[in-house]
PDB file of C-alpha atoms and ligand atoms in Angstrom:
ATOM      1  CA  UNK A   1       0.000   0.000   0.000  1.00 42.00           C
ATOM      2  CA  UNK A   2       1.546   2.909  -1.078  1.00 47.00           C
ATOM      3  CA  UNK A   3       0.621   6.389   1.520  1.00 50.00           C
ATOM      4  CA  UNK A   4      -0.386   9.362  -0.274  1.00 58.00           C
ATOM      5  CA  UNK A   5       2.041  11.730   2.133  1.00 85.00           C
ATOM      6  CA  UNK A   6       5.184  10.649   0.728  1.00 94.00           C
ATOM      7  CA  UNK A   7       7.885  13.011  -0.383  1.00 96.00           C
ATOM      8  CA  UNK A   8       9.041  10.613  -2.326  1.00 97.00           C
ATOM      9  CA  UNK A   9       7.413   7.600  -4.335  1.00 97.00           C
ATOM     10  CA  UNK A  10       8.709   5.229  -6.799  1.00 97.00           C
ATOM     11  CA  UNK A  11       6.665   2.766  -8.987  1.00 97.00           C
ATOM     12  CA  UNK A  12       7.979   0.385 -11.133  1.00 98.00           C
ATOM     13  CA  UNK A  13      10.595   2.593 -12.515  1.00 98.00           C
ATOM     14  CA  UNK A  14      12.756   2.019 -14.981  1.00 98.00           C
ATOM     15  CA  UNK A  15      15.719   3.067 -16.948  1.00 98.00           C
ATOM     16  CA  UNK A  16      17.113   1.625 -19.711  1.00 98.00           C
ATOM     17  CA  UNK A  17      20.632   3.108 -20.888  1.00 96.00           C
ATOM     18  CA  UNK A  18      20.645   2.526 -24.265  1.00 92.00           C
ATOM     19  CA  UNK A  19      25.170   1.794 -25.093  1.00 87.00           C
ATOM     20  CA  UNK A  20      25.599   1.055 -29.076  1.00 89.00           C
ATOM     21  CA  UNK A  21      23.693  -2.247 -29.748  1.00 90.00           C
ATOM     22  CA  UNK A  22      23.467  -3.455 -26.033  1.00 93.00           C
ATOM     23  CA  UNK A  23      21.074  -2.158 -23.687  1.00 95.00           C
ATOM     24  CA  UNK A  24      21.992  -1.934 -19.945  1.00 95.00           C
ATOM     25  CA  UNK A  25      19.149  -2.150 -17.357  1.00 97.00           C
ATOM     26  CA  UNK A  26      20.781   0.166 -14.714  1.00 98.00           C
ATOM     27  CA  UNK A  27      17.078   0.468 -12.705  1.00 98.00           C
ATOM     28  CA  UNK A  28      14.817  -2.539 -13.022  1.00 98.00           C
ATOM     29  CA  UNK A  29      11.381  -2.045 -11.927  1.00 97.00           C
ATOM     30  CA  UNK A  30      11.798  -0.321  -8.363  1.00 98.00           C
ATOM     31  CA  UNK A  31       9.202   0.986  -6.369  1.00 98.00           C
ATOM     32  CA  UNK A  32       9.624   2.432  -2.903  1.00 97.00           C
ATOM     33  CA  UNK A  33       8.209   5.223  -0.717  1.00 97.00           C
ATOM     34  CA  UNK A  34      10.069   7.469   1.643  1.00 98.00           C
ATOM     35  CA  UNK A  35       7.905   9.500   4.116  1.00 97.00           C
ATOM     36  CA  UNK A  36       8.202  12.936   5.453  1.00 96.00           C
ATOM     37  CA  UNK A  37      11.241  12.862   8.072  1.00 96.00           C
ATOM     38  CA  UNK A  38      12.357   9.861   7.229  1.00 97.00           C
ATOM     39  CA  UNK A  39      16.569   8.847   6.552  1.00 97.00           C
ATOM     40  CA  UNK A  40      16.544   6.537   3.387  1.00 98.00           C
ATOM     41  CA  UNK A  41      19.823   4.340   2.762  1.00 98.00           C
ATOM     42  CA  UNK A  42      20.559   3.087  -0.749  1.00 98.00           C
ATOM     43  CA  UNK A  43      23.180   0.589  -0.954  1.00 98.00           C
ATOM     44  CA  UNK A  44      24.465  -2.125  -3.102  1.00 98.00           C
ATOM     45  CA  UNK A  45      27.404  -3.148  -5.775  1.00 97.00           C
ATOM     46  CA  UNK A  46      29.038  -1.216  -7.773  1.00 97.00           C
ATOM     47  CA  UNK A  47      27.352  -0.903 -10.976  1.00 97.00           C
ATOM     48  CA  UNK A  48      24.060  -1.843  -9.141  1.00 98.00           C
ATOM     49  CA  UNK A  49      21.982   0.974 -10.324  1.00 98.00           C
ATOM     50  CA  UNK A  50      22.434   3.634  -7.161  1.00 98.00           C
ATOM     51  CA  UNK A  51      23.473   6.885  -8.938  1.00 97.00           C
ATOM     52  CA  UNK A  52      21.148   6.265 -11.586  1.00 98.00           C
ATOM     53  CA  UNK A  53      18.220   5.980  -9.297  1.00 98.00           C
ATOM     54  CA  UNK A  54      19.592   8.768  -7.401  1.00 97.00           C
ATOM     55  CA  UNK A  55      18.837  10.833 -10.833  1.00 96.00           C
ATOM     56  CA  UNK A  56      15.613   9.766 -11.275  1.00 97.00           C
ATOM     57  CA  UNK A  57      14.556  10.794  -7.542  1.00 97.00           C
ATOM     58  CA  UNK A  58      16.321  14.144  -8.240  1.00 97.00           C
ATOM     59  CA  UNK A  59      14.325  14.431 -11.501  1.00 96.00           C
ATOM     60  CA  UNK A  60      17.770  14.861 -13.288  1.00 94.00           C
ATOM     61  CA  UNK A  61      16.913  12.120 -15.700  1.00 93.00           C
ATOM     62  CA  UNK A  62      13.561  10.692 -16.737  1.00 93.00           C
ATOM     63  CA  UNK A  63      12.805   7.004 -16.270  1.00 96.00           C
ATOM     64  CA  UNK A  64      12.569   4.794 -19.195  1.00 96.00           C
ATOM     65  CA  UNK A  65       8.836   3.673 -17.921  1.00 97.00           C
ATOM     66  CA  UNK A  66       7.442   3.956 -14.376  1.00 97.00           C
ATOM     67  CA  UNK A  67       6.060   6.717 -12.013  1.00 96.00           C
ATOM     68  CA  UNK A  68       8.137   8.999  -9.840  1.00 96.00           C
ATOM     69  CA  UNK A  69       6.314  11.404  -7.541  1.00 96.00           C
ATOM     70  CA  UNK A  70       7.581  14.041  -5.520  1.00 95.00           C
ATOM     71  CA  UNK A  71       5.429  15.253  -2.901  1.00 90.00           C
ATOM     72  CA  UNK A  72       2.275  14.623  -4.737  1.00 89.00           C
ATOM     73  CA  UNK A  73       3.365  15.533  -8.287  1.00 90.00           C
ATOM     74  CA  UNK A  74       3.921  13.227 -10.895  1.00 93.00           C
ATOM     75  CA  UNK A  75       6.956  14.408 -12.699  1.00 94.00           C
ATOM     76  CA  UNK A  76       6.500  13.023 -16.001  1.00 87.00           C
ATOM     77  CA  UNK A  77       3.245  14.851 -16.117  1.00 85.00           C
ATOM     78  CA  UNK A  78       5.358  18.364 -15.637  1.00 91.00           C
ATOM     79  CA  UNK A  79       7.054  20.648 -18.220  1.00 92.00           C
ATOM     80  CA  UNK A  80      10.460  21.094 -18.127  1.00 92.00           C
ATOM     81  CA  UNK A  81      10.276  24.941 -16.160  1.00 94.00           C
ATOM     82  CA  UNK A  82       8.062  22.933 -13.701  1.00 93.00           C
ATOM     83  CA  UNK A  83      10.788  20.181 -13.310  1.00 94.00           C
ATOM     84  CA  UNK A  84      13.489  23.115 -12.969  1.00 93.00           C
ATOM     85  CA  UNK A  85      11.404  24.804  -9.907  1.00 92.00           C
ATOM     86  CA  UNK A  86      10.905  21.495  -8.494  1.00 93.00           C
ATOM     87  CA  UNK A  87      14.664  20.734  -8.269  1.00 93.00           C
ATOM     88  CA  UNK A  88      15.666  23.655  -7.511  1.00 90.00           C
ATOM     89  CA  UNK A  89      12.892  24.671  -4.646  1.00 91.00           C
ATOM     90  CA  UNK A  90      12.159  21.100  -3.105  1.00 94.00           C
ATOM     91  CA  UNK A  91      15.109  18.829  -3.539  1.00 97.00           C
ATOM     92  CA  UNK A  92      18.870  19.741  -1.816  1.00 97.00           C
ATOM     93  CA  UNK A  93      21.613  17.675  -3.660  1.00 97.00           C
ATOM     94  CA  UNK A  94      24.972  16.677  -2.347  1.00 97.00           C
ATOM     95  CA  UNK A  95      27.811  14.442  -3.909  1.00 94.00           C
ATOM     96  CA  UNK A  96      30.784  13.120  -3.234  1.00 93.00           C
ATOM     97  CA  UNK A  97      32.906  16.022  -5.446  1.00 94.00           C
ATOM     98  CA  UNK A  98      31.355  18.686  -3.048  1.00 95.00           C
ATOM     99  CA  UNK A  99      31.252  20.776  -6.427  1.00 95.00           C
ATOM    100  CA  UNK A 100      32.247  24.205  -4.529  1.00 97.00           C
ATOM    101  CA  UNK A 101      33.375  27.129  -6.549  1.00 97.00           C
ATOM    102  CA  UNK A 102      37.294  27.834  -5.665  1.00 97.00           C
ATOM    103  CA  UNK A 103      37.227  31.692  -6.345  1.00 97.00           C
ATOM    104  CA  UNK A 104      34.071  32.014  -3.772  1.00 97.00           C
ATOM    105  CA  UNK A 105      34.413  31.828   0.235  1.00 97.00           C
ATOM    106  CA  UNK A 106      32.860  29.683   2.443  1.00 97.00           C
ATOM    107  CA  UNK A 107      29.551  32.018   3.157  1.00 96.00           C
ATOM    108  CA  UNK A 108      29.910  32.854  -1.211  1.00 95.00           C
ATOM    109  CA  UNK A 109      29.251  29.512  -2.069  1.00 96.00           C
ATOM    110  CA  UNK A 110      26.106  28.391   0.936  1.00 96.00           C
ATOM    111  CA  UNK A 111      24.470  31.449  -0.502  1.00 94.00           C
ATOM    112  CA  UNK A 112      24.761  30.891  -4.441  1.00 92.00           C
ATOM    113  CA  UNK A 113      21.806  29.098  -5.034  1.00 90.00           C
ATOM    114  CA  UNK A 114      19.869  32.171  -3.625  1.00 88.00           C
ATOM    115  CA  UNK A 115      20.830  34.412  -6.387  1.00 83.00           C
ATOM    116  CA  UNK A 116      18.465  32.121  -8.455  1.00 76.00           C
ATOM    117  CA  UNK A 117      15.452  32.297  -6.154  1.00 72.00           C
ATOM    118  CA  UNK A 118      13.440  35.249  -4.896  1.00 65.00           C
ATOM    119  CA  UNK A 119      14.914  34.674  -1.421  1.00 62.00           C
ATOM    120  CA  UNK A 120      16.790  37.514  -0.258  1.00 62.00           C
ATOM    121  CA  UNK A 121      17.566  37.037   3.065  1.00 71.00           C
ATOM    122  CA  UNK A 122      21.513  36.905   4.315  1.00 77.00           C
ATOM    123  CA  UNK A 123      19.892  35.252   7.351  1.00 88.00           C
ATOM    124  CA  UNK A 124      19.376  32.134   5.884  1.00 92.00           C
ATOM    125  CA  UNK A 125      23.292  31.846   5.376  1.00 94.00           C
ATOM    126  CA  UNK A 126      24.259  32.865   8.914  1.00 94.00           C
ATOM    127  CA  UNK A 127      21.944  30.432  10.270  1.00 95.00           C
ATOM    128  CA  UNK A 128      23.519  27.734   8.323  1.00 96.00           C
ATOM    129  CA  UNK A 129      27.085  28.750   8.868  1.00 97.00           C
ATOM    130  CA  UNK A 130      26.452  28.476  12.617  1.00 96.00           C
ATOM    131  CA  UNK A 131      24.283  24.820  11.787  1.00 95.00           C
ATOM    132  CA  UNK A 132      27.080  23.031  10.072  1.00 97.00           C
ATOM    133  CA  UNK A 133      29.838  24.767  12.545  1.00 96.00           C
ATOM    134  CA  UNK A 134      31.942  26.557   9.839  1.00 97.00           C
ATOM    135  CA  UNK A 135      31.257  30.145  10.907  1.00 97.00           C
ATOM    136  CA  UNK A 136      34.975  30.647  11.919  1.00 97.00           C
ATOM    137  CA  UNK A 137      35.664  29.686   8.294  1.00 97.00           C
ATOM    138  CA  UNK A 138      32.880  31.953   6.611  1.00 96.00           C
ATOM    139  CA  UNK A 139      35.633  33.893   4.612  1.00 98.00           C
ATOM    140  CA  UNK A 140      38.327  30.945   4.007  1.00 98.00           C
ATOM    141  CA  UNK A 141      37.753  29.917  -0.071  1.00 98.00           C
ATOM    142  CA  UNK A 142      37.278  26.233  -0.438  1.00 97.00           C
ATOM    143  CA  UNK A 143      41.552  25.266  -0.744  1.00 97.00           C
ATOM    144  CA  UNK A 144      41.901  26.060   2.385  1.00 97.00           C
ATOM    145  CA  UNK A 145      39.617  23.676   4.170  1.00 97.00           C
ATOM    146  CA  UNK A 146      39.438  20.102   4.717  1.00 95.00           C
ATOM    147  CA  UNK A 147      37.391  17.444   3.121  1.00 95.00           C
ATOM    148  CA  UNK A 148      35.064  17.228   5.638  1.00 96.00           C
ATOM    149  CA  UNK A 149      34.915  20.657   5.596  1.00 97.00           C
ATOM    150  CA  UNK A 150      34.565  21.120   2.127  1.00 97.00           C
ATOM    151  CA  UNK A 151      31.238  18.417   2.691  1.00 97.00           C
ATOM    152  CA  UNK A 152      29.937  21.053   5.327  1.00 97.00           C
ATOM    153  CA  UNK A 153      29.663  23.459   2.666  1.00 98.00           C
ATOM    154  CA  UNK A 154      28.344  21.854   0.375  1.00 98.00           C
ATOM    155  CA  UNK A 155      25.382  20.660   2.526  1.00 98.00           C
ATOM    156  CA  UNK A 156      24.711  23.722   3.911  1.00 97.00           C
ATOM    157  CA  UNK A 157      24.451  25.130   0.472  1.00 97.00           C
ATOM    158  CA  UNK A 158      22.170  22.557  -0.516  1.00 97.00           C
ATOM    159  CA  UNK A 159      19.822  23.211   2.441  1.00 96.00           C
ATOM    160  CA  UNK A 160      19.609  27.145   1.424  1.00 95.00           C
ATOM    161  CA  UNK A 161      16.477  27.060  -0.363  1.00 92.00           C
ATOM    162  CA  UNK A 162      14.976  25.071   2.165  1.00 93.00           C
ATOM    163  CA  UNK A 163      14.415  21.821   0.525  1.00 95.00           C
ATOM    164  CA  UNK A 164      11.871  19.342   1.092  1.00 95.00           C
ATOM    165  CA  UNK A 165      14.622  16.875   1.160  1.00 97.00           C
ATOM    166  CA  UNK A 166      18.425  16.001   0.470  1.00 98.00           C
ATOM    167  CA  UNK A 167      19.624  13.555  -2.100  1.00 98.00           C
ATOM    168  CA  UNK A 168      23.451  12.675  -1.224  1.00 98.00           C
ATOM    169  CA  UNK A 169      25.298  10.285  -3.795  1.00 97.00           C
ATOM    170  CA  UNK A 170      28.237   8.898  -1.329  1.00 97.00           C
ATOM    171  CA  UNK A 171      28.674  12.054   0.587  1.00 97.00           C
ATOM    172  CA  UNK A 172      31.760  10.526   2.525  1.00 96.00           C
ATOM    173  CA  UNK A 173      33.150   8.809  -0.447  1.00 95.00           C
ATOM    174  CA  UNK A 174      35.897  10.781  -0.457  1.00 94.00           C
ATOM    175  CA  UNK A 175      36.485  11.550   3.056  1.00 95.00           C
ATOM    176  CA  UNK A 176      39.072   9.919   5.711  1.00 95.00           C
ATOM    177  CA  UNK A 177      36.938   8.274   8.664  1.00 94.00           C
ATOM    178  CA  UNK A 178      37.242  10.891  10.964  1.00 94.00           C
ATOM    179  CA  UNK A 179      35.795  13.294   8.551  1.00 95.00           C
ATOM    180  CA  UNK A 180      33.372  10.637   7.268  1.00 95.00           C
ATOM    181  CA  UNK A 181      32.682  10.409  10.713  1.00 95.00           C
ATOM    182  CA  UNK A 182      31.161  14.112  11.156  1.00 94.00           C
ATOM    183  CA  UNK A 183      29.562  13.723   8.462  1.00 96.00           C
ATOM    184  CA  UNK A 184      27.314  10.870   9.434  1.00 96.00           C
ATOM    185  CA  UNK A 185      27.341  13.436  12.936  1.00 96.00           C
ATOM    186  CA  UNK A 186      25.715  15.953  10.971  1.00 96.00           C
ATOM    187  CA  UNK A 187      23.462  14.129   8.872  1.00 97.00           C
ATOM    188  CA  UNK A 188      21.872  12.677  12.157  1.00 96.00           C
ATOM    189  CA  UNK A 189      21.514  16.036  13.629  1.00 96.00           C
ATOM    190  CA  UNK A 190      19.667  17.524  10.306  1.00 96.00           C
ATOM    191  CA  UNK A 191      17.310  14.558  10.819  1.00 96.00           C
ATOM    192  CA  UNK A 192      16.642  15.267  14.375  1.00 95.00           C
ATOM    193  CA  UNK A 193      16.158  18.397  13.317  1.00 94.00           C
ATOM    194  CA  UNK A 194      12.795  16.700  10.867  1.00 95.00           C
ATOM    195  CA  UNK A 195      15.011  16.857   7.312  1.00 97.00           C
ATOM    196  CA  UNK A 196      14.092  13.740   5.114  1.00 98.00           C
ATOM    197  CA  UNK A 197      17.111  12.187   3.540  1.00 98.00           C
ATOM    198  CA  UNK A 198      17.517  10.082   0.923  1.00 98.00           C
ATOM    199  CA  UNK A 199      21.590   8.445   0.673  1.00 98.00           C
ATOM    200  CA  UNK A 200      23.543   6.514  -1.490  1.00 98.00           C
ATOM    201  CA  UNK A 201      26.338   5.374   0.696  1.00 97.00           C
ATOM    202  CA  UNK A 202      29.238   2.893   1.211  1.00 94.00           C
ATOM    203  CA  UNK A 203      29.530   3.391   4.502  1.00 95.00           C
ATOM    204  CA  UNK A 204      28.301   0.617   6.494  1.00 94.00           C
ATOM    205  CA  UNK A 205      28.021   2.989   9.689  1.00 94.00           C
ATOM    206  CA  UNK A 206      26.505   5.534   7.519  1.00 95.00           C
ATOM    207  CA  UNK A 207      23.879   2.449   6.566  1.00 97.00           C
ATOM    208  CA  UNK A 208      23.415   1.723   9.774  1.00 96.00           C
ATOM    209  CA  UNK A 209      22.284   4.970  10.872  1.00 95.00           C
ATOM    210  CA  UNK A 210      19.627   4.818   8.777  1.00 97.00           C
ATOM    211  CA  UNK A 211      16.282   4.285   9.540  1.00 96.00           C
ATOM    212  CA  UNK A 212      15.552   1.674   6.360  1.00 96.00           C
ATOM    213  CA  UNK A 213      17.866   1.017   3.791  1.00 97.00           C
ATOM    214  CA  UNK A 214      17.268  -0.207   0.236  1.00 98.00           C
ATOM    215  CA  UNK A 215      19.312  -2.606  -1.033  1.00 98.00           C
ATOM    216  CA  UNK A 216      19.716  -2.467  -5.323  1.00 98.00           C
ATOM    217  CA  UNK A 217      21.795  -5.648  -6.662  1.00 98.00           C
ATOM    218  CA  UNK A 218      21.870  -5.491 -10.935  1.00 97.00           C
ATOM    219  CA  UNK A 219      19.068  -2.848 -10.870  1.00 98.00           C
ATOM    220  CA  UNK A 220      16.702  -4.952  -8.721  1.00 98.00           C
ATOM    221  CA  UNK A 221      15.389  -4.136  -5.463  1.00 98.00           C
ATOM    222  CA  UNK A 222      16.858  -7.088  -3.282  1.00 97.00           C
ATOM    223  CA  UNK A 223      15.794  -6.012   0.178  1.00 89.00           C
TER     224      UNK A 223
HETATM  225  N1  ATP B   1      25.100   7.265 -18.947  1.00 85.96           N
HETATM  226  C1  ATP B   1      25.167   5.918 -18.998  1.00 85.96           C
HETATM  227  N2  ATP B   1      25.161   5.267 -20.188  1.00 85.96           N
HETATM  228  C2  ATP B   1      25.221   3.917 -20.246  1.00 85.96           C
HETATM  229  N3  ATP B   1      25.275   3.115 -19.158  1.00 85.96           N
HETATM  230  C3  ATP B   1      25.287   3.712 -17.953  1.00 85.96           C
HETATM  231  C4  ATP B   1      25.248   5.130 -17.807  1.00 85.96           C
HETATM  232  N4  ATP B   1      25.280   5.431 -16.468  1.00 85.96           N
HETATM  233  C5  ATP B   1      25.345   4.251 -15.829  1.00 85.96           C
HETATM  234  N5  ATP B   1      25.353   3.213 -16.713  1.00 85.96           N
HETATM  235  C6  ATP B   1      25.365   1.778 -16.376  1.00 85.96           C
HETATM  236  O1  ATP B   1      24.235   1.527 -15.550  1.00 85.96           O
HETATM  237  C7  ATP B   1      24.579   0.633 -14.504  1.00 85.96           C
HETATM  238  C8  ATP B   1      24.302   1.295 -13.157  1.00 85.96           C
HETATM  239  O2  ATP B   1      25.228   2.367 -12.977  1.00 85.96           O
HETATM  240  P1  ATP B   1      25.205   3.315 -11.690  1.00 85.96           P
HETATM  241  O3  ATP B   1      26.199   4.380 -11.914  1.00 85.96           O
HETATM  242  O4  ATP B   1      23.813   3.718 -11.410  1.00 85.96           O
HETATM  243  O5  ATP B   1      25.708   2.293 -10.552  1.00 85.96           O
HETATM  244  P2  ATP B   1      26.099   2.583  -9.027  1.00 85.96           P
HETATM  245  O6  ATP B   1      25.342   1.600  -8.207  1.00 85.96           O
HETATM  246  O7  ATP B   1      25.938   4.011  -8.709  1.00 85.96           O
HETATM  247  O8  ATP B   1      27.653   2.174  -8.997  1.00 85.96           O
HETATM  248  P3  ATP B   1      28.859   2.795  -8.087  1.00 85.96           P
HETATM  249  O9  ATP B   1      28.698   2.199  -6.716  1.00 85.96           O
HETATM  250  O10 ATP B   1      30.082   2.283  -8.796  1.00 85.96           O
HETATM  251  O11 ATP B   1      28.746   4.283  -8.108  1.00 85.96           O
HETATM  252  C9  ATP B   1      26.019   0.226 -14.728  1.00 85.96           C
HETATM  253  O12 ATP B   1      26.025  -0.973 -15.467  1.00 85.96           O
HETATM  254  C10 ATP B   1      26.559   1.375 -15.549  1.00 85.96           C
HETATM  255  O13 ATP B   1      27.616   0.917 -16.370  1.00 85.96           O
HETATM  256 MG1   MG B   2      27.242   5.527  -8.130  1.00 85.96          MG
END
């Protein structure tokens, strides 16, 4: 039975990636839901089919067949403007490449994505600086910090527009354990604090700390 206050719902998606003559089933007929507040771990093999689900959830790809829905709305049925706003106002993305811009500081690059919306607060930046404990390093540009600093950024940046929820494709992939380790920290305290997150991870702890996990094998949904 599938609840109609999910932020997130998946039926029998699919994507086919279509390489020369072959085709390669990356997603194979998932379906899942993942309610309001709740911490979503996506794990598997390599090559199981992770990332590319990850891009169907973030509506950055569209699913050979199947139904994704984000917080009621069927994206298939949107135009591509709608799909835009829908990214960019409901879903906070984070990857293992943090993806900061070198030339901007610390504070520059949390508040980028709100020169694209009508938000024009400063607060909002502030308040994250202070959430994900960089405000000492507000002015430091992104060569200067660590990698688990770096990660900091880059989540508080994708929780400026207030998102509905965060996608994170191995957000400690490229961290050492002790920085992998405040990571996992903070992720735990953003979903005390009610965020919904959705996680591809390698990280058995990471898994662990999860409240369900989702376990892909060859595109299939094996647990
Ligand atoms: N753009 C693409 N074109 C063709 N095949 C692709 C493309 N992207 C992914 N694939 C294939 O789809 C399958 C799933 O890939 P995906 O990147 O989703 O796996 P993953 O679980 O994220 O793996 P990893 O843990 O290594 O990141 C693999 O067989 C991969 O080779
Ligand atoms: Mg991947």
């Amino acid at each position: 039975m599938i609840g109609q206050g999910s932020i997130v719902r998946a039926e029998n998606l699919r994507k086919i990636y279509r390489r020369g003559a072959e085709d390669v089933v990356a997603v194979d007929n998932v379906s899942f839901e993942v309610a309001p507040g709740e911490f979503l771990a996506i794990v598997g093999p390599s090559g199981a089919g992770k990332s590319t689900l990850l891009q169907l959830i973030g509506v950055m790809d569209n699913p050979t067949s199947g139904k994704m829905s984000i917080a009621g709305s069927e994206v298939s049925g949107l135009s591509d403007a709608a799909r835009t706003r829908l990214r960019r106002e409901t879903i906070g993305f984070v990857f293992q490449h943090f993806g900061l811009l070198p030339t901007l500081t610390v504070a520059e690059n949390i508040g980028l994505p709100l020169l694209l919306s009508r938000e024009r607060s400063r607060d909002r930046v502030e308040f994250l600086l202070e959430r994900v404990g960089l405000a000492h390093r507000r002015n430091h540009r992104p060569a200067e910090l660590s990698g688990g600093e770096m990660q900091r950024v880059a989540i508080a940046r994708a929780l400026v527009n207030q998102p509905r929820f965060l996608l994170a494709d191995e957000p400690t992939g490229n961290l050492d354990s002790v920085n992998s380790a405040a990571i996992l920290r903070l992720f735990q305290e953003l979903r005390q604090d009610g965020l919904t997150i959705i996680a591809v991870t390698h990280n058995e702890e990471f898994a662990r700390s999860a409240d369900r996990r989702l376990t892909l094998r060859d595109g299939k949904v094996v647990s």
